[in-house]
mmCIF file of C-alpha atoms in Angstrom:
data_model
loop_
_atom_site.group_PDB
_atom_site.id
_atom_site.type_symbol
_atom_site.label_atom_id
_atom_site.label_comp_id
_atom_site.label_asym_id
_atom_site.label_seq_id
_atom_site.Cartn_x
_atom_site.Cartn_y
_atom_site.Cartn_z
ATOM 1 C CA MET A 993 -9.973 -9.721 9.448
ATOM 2 C CA GLU A 994 -9.154 -12.123 11.832
ATOM 3 C CA LEU A 995 -7.605 -10.749 15.242
ATOM 4 C CA GLU A 996 -6.142 -13.456 17.741
ATOM 5 C CA THR A 997 -5.543 -11.900 21.409
ATOM 6 C CA LYS A 998 -3.754 -12.678 24.228
ATOM 7 C CA THR A 999 -4.253 -10.873 27.432
ATOM 8 C CA GLU A 1000 -1.283 -10.477 30.257
ATOM 9 C CA GLU A 1001 -1.567 -8.641 33.381
ATOM 10 C CA ARG A 1002 -0.091 -5.149 32.141
ATOM 11 C CA PHE A 1003 -0.268 -5.519 28.416
ATOM 12 C CA LYS A 1004 -2.378 -7.361 25.490
ATOM 13 C CA VAL A 1005 -1.234 -8.744 22.344
ATOM 14 C CA VAL A 1006 -3.228 -8.564 19.408
ATOM 15 C CA SER A 1007 -2.055 -10.628 16.297
ATOM 16 C CA VAL A 1008 -3.385 -10.233 12.961
ATOM 17 C CA LYS A 1009 -3.913 -13.417 11.388
ATOM 18 C CA ASP A 1010 -4.774 -11.791 7.702
ATOM 19 C CA SER A 1011 -1.671 -10.958 5.557
ATOM 20 C CA ARG A 1012 -3.036 -7.880 4.345
ATOM 21 C CA ILE A 1013 -4.418 -4.727 5.784
ATOM 22 C CA ASP A 1014 -5.311 -2.991 2.823
ATOM 23 C CA ALA A 1015 -8.499 -0.765 1.457
ATOM 24 C CA ALA A 1016 -10.508 -4.224 1.353
ATOM 25 C CA VAL A 1017 -10.336 -4.558 5.048
ATOM 26 C CA ALA A 1018 -9.331 -1.214 6.379
ATOM 27 C CA LEU A 1019 -12.849 -0.340 7.980
ATOM 28 C CA GLU A 1020 -13.289 -3.948 9.333
ATOM 29 C CA PHE A 1021 -9.738 -3.656 10.875
ATOM 30 C CA LYS A 1022 -10.354 -0.657 12.706
ATOM 31 C CA ASP A 1023 -13.870 -2.126 14.037
ATOM 32 C CA ALA A 1024 -11.904 -5.143 15.435
ATOM 33 C CA MET A 1025 -9.223 -3.356 17.005
ATOM 34 C CA ARG A 1026 -11.693 -0.696 18.649
ATOM 35 C CA ALA A 1027 -13.552 -4.046 19.836
ATOM 36 C CA GLN A 1028 -10.376 -5.230 21.516
ATOM 37 C CA THR A 1029 -8.936 -2.120 22.727
ATOM 38 C CA GLU A 1030 -11.722 -0.373 24.575
ATOM 39 C CA GLU A 1031 -11.014 -2.194 27.749
ATOM 40 C CA GLY A 1032 -8.380 -3.958 29.054
ATOM 41 C CA PRO A 1033 -4.876 -3.067 29.728
ATOM 42 C CA GLY A 1034 -3.297 0.147 28.789
ATOM 43 C CA VAL A 1035 -0.793 -1.060 26.391
ATOM 44 C CA VAL A 1036 -1.543 -3.116 23.551
ATOM 45 C CA VAL A 1037 1.117 -4.545 21.096
ATOM 46 C CA LEU A 1038 -0.454 -5.211 17.688
ATOM 47 C CA ASP A 1039 1.702 -8.285 16.260
ATOM 48 C CA LEU A 1040 2.035 -7.595 12.538
ATOM 49 C CA SER A 1041 4.435 -10.603 11.810
ATOM 50 C CA LYS A 1042 1.850 -12.571 9.566
ATOM 51 C CA VAL A 1043 1.061 -9.122 7.405
ATOM 52 C CA GLU A 1044 3.093 -9.055 4.199
ATOM 53 C CA PHE A 1045 1.159 -5.938 2.776
ATOM 54 C CA ILE A 1046 -0.424 -2.622 3.919
ATOM 55 C CA ASP A 1047 -1.382 0.265 1.630
ATOM 56 C CA SER A 1048 -2.201 3.633 2.920
ATOM 57 C CA SER A 1049 -5.743 2.487 3.939
ATOM 58 C CA GLY A 1050 -4.113 0.183 6.058
ATOM 59 C CA LEU A 1051 -1.685 2.558 7.554
ATOM 60 C CA GLY A 1052 -4.449 4.897 8.153
ATOM 61 C CA ALA A 1053 -6.586 2.197 9.949
ATOM 62 C CA ILE A 1054 -3.533 1.573 12.189
ATOM 63 C CA VAL A 1055 -3.267 5.360 13.053
ATOM 64 C CA ALA A 1056 -6.789 5.690 13.688
ATOM 65 C CA SER A 1057 -6.948 2.227 16.007
ATOM 66 C CA MET A 1058 -3.989 4.196 18.027
ATOM 67 C CA LYS A 1059 -6.068 7.602 18.010
ATOM 68 C CA ASN A 1060 -9.128 5.724 19.222
ATOM 69 C CA MET A 1061 -7.216 4.046 21.966
ATOM 70 C CA GLY A 1062 -6.347 7.732 23.440
ATOM 71 C CA GLN A 1063 -3.110 9.366 24.330
ATOM 72 C CA GLU A 1064 -3.464 7.797 27.930
ATOM 73 C CA LYS A 1065 -2.998 4.335 26.245
ATOM 74 C CA THR A 1066 0.132 2.858 24.009
ATOM 75 C CA LEU A 1067 -0.400 0.811 20.948
ATOM 76 C CA ALA A 1068 3.078 -0.530 20.120
ATOM 77 C CA LEU A 1069 3.656 -2.551 16.602
ATOM 78 C CA ALA A 1070 6.036 -5.743 16.544
ATOM 79 C CA GLY A 1071 7.030 -7.827 14.092
ATOM 80 C CA LEU A 1072 6.881 -5.966 10.927
ATOM 81 C CA THR A 1073 7.880 -7.502 7.570
ATOM 82 C CA PRO A 1074 10.367 -5.700 5.637
ATOM 83 C CA THR A 1075 7.708 -4.604 3.195
ATOM 84 C CA VAL A 1076 5.548 -3.298 5.732
ATOM 85 C CA ALA A 1077 8.366 -1.680 7.471
ATOM 86 C CA ARG A 1078 9.358 0.221 4.443
ATOM 87 C CA VAL A 1079 5.798 1.614 4.237
ATOM 88 C CA PHE A 1080 6.221 3.073 7.730
ATOM 89 C CA ARG A 1081 9.753 4.468 7.070
ATOM 90 C CA LEU A 1082 8.842 6.006 3.505
ATOM 91 C CA THR A 1083 5.903 7.935 5.136
ATOM 92 C CA ARG A 1084 8.007 8.587 8.340
ATOM 93 C CA MET A 1085 5.016 6.636 10.415
ATOM 94 C CA ASP A 1086 8.038 4.735 12.142
ATOM 95 C CA SER A 1087 8.384 7.926 14.377
ATOM 96 C CA VAL A 1088 4.788 7.891 15.560
ATOM 97 C CA PHE A 1089 4.682 4.586 16.923
ATOM 98 C CA LYS A 1090 6.700 2.356 19.458
ATOM 99 C CA LEU A 1091 8.156 -0.491 16.954
ATOM 100 C CA PHE A 1092 9.444 -3.672 18.210
ATOM 101 C CA PRO A 1093 11.177 -5.954 15.755
ATOM 102 C CA THR A 1094 9.828 -9.044 17.036
ATOM 103 C CA LEU A 1095 7.050 -10.030 18.969
ATOM 104 C CA ASP A 1096 8.916 -12.002 21.701
ATOM 105 C CA GLY A 1097 11.577 -8.873 21.883
ATOM 106 C CA ALA A 1098 8.366 -6.911 22.817
ATOM 107 C CA ILE A 1099 6.643 -9.342 25.208
ATOM 108 C CA ASP A 1100 10.484 -9.306 27.087
ATOM 109 C CA GLU A 1101 10.548 -5.483 27.169
ATOM 110 C CA LEU A 1102 6.846 -5.034 28.662
ATOM 111 C CA ARG A 1103 7.329 -7.895 31.150
ATOM 112 C CA LEU A 1104 9.925 -5.963 32.788
ATOM 113 C CA MET B 64 26.768 -9.538 -36.827
ATOM 114 C CA GLU B 65 27.362 -9.972 -33.251
ATOM 115 C CA THR B 66 25.718 -6.691 -32.369
ATOM 116 C CA GLU B 67 22.845 -7.420 -34.275
ATOM 117 C CA VAL B 68 22.282 -10.617 -32.659
ATOM 118 C CA TRP B 69 22.939 -9.245 -29.309
ATOM 119 C CA ALA B 70 20.400 -6.160 -29.870
ATOM 120 C CA LYS B 71 17.527 -8.567 -31.032
ATOM 121 C CA ASN B 72 18.369 -10.781 -27.558
ATOM 122 C CA MET B 73 17.869 -7.252 -25.622
ATOM 123 C CA ASP B 74 14.439 -6.499 -27.256
ATOM 124 C CA ALA B 75 13.103 -10.216 -26.454
ATOM 125 C CA ALA B 76 14.458 -9.379 -22.812
ATOM 126 C CA ASN B 77 11.549 -6.917 -22.771
ATOM 127 C CA LEU B 78 7.898 -8.217 -21.904
ATOM 128 C CA PRO B 79 5.388 -7.681 -24.198
ATOM 129 C CA PRO B 80 2.690 -5.141 -23.482
ATOM 130 C CA PHE B 81 -0.090 -6.403 -21.352
ATOM 131 C CA GLU B 82 -3.211 -5.233 -19.955
ATOM 132 C CA VAL B 83 -5.107 -6.183 -17.020
ATOM 133 C CA CYS B 84 -8.709 -5.458 -16.465
ATOM 134 C CA LEU B 85 -10.903 -4.958 -13.282
ATOM 135 C CA LEU B 86 -14.148 -3.687 -11.964
ATOM 136 C CA ASN B 87 -14.011 -0.672 -9.097
ATOM 137 C CA ASN B 88 -14.342 -2.586 -6.261
ATOM 138 C CA ASN B 89 -11.675 -3.322 -3.476
ATOM 139 C CA MET B 90 -11.555 -7.243 -3.755
ATOM 140 C CA ALA B 91 -10.975 -6.758 -7.857
ATOM 141 C CA VAL B 92 -8.239 -4.796 -7.135
ATOM 142 C CA ARG B 93 -6.814 -7.334 -5.004
ATOM 143 C CA ARG B 94 -7.105 -9.961 -7.873
ATOM 144 C CA ALA B 95 -5.852 -7.192 -10.247
ATOM 145 C CA LEU B 96 -2.443 -6.964 -8.007
ATOM 146 C CA GLU B 97 -2.223 -10.707 -8.170
ATOM 147 C CA ASN B 98 -2.921 -10.768 -11.893
ATOM 148 C CA VAL B 99 0.002 -8.282 -12.394
ATOM 149 C CA HIS B 100 2.232 -10.067 -10.351
ATOM 150 C CA ASP B 101 1.707 -12.860 -12.479
ATOM 151 C CA ALA B 102 2.368 -11.318 -15.909
ATOM 152 C CA LEU B 103 5.586 -9.961 -14.472
ATOM 153 C CA LYS B 104 6.924 -13.137 -13.311
ATOM 154 C CA PRO B 105 9.008 -13.637 -16.533
ATOM 155 C CA LEU B 106 11.009 -10.722 -15.372
ATOM 156 C CA SER B 107 11.781 -12.254 -11.964
ATOM 157 C CA LEU B 108 11.927 -9.043 -10.281
ATOM 158 C CA CYS B 109 13.481 -8.477 -7.113
ATOM 159 C CA ALA B 110 11.133 -8.381 -3.720
ATOM 160 C CA GLU B 111 11.940 -4.698 -3.529
ATOM 161 C CA ASP B 112 10.794 -4.003 -6.980
ATOM 162 C CA SER B 113 7.640 -6.203 -6.832
ATOM 163 C CA GLU B 114 6.917 -4.294 -3.654
ATOM 164 C CA ASN B 115 6.985 -0.740 -5.165
ATOM 165 C CA ILE B 116 4.706 -2.135 -8.084
ATOM 166 C CA GLU B 117 2.061 -3.673 -5.951
ATOM 167 C CA LEU B 118 1.921 -0.405 -3.807
ATOM 168 C CA VAL B 119 2.096 1.883 -6.434
ATOM 169 C CA LEU B 120 -0.701 0.332 -8.479
ATOM 170 C CA ALA B 121 -2.640 -0.304 -4.987
ATOM 171 C CA GLU B 122 -2.540 3.373 -3.970
ATOM 172 C CA VAL B 123 -3.667 4.335 -8.051
ATOM 173 C CA LEU B 124 -6.329 1.690 -7.924
ATOM 174 C CA ASN B 125 -7.671 2.447 -4.450
ATOM 175 C CA ASN B 126 -7.902 6.651 -5.565
ATOM 176 C CA VAL B 127 -9.935 5.138 -8.767
ATOM 177 C CA VAL B 128 -12.508 2.867 -6.572
ATOM 178 C CA GLU B 129 -12.687 5.629 -3.602
ATOM 179 C CA HIS B 130 -13.115 8.834 -6.000
ATOM 180 C CA ALA B 131 -13.445 8.289 -9.546
ATOM 181 C CA TYR B 132 -16.715 6.229 -9.431
ATOM 182 C CA PRO B 133 -19.442 7.261 -7.040
ATOM 183 C CA PRO B 134 -20.866 4.339 -4.918
ATOM 184 C CA SER B 135 -23.951 3.667 -7.112
ATOM 185 C CA ILE B 136 -21.813 2.640 -10.129
ATOM 186 C CA LYS B 137 -20.477 -1.011 -9.177
ATOM 187 C CA ASP B 138 -19.489 -1.997 -12.843
ATOM 188 C CA GLY B 139 -17.173 0.914 -13.593
ATOM 189 C CA ASP B 140 -14.412 -0.416 -15.875
ATOM 190 C CA ILE B 141 -10.562 0.161 -15.128
ATOM 191 C CA ALA B 142 -7.910 -1.128 -17.340
ATOM 192 C CA ILE B 143 -4.360 -1.521 -16.148
ATOM 193 C CA ARG B 144 -1.755 -1.178 -19.222
ATOM 194 C CA CYS B 145 2.058 -2.151 -19.112
ATOM 195 C CA VAL B 146 4.632 -1.343 -21.532
ATOM 196 C CA HIS B 147 8.364 -2.908 -20.673
ATOM 197 C CA LYS B 148 10.839 -0.247 -21.997
ATOM 198 C CA ASP B 149 14.311 -0.089 -21.413
ATOM 199 C CA ASP B 150 13.937 2.772 -18.561
ATOM 200 C CA GLY B 151 11.698 0.518 -16.566
ATOM 201 C CA LEU B 152 7.812 -0.787 -16.621
ATOM 202 C CA HIS B 153 5.362 2.185 -18.498
ATOM 203 C CA TRP B 154 1.672 2.066 -16.765
ATOM 204 C CA LYS B 155 -1.226 3.307 -17.773
ATOM 205 C CA ILE B 156 -4.191 3.252 -15.474
ATOM 206 C CA ILE B 157 -7.454 4.095 -17.428
ATOM 207 C CA ASP B 158 -10.969 4.707 -15.940
ATOM 208 C CA GLU B 159 -14.480 6.428 -17.069
ATOM 209 C CA GLY B 160 -15.071 7.971 -13.777
ATOM 210 C CA VAL B 161 -15.138 11.714 -12.546
ATOM 211 C CA ALA B 162 -12.289 13.837 -13.458
ATOM 212 C CA LEU B 163 -9.143 14.004 -10.972
ATOM 213 C CA GLN B 164 -9.995 17.232 -8.951
ATOM 214 C CA LYS B 165 -6.427 18.545 -8.645
ATOM 215 C CA THR B 166 -3.573 18.724 -10.644
ATOM 216 C CA ILE B 167 -0.806 15.930 -10.113
ATOM 217 C CA GLN B 168 1.795 19.008 -9.090
ATOM 218 C CA ALA B 169 -0.526 19.552 -6.346
ATOM 219 C CA LEU B 170 -0.945 16.084 -5.024
ATOM 220 C CA GLY B 171 1.345 13.898 -2.671
ATOM 221 C CA ASP B 172 2.948 16.426 -0.317
ATOM 222 C CA PRO B 173 4.780 14.801 2.606
ATOM 223 C CA VAL B 174 2.030 14.448 5.392
ATOM 224 C CA ASP B 175 2.650 16.961 8.106
ATOM 225 C CA LEU B 176 3.355 14.608 11.302
ATOM 226 C CA ASP B 177 4.414 17.188 13.699
ATOM 227 C CA VAL B 178 0.973 17.757 14.813
ATOM 228 C CA ALA B 179 -1.381 17.152 18.109
ATOM 229 C CA PHE B 180 -2.128 13.377 18.915
ATOM 230 C CA ASP B 181 -5.644 14.032 18.150
ATOM 231 C CA ASP B 182 -4.723 15.344 14.615
ATOM 232 C CA LEU B 183 -2.333 12.656 13.185
ATOM 233 C CA PRO B 184 -3.351 11.816 9.969
ATOM 234 C CA GLU B 185 -5.141 8.928 8.901
ATOM 235 C CA GLY B 186 -4.866 9.731 5.121
ATOM 236 C CA GLY B 187 -3.669 11.402 2.311
ATOM 237 C CA PHE B 188 -0.142 9.033 2.126
ATOM 238 C CA GLY B 189 -1.245 7.566 -1.096
ATOM 239 C CA TRP B 190 -0.167 10.019 -3.659
ATOM 240 C CA PHE B 191 2.908 10.609 -1.528
ATOM 241 C CA LEU B 192 3.849 7.008 -2.299
ATOM 242 C CA ILE B 193 3.058 7.046 -5.517
ATOM 243 C CA LYS B 194 5.246 10.224 -6.495
ATOM 244 C CA THR B 195 7.916 8.633 -4.213
ATOM 245 C CA LEU B 196 8.229 5.505 -6.296
ATOM 246 C CA ALA B 197 7.095 6.279 -9.351
ATOM 247 C CA HIS B 198 8.819 8.649 -11.778
ATOM 248 C CA ASP B 199 7.046 10.874 -14.576
ATOM 249 C CA VAL B 200 3.550 10.836 -12.996
ATOM 250 C CA SER B 201 0.782 12.377 -15.099
ATOM 251 C CA TYR B 202 -2.693 12.669 -15.933
ATOM 252 C CA THR B 203 -4.736 13.348 -18.880
ATOM 253 C CA ARG B 204 -8.691 13.356 -19.718
ATOM 254 C CA GLN B 205 -9.705 12.297 -23.032
ATOM 255 C CA ASN B 206 -12.946 11.308 -24.388
ATOM 256 C CA GLY B 207 -14.529 11.139 -20.854
ATOM 257 C CA GLN B 208 -11.430 8.591 -19.628
ATOM 258 C CA ASN B 209 -8.967 9.323 -16.799
ATOM 259 C CA GLN B 210 -5.733 8.278 -17.710
ATOM 260 C CA LEU B 211 -2.821 8.123 -15.493
ATOM 261 C CA SER B 212 0.580 7.397 -16.614
ATOM 262 C CA LEU B 213 3.846 6.388 -14.414
ATOM 263 C CA ARG B 214 7.064 4.885 -14.697
ATOM 264 C CA ILE B 215 8.348 2.254 -12.284
ATOM 265 C CA VAL B 216 12.168 1.676 -12.538
ATOM 266 C CA VAL B 217 13.093 -2.028 -11.985
ATOM 267 C CA GLY B 218 16.290 -4.064 -11.897
ATOM 268 C CA GLU B 219 18.430 -1.198 -10.099
ATOM 269 C CA THR B 220 19.391 -1.848 -6.755
ATOM 270 C CA ALA B 221 19.297 1.303 -4.239
#
């Protein structure tokens, strides 16, 4: 599970380089996210623009990552591909996360 | 005469039945999903139909890998069979693990999200997705085998 990160003053971008967050890598993803988010800015943008497929394990891993960060911090999701967005919509998990259509849009808004 | 020819062409338009086999591990599930995708290429499915199939099968297979076979069994067989009929793709997923512990009726209720932050669910979405995206989901156990059947409609725009 490859994550690429970029830290700005008030937020951190974590970009997933893998094209799938599924049962095969869910645990790895959770561990990698914990390592990236336990310290640093209180706002983390998870860039999912390269992710073409998530299953319920992947969804659960993203929820777990948010819970692990704690209620005081924010995990926003950016760049959801249509397939991934659909999974969030079907499960109504799109109401649980702050979603940005694009990473650039997320960065612009968070820099204000 | 013309009706007969047309009817023959309609039969030919249905994909011949196929089977994909795999062992019970997550990487094998990924490969099996790719194999299924390849087997369905002649149908030229639209993106949404392909996604539905991949997601439903991923959830079913994940359940088998996670729950049907104990961790000590690394070489449990799983078979995915597909029959293309006029009302959609009929799937049977067969494994030789432990029996499903709940009835199909009892599985797949929408997950409650109206909970405290720390109680947000990290699982339980699988059966909901299966029952939302597939029809006629049913389960039988015969001769030590689990058999999950379901139908996925293709070729219709929502």
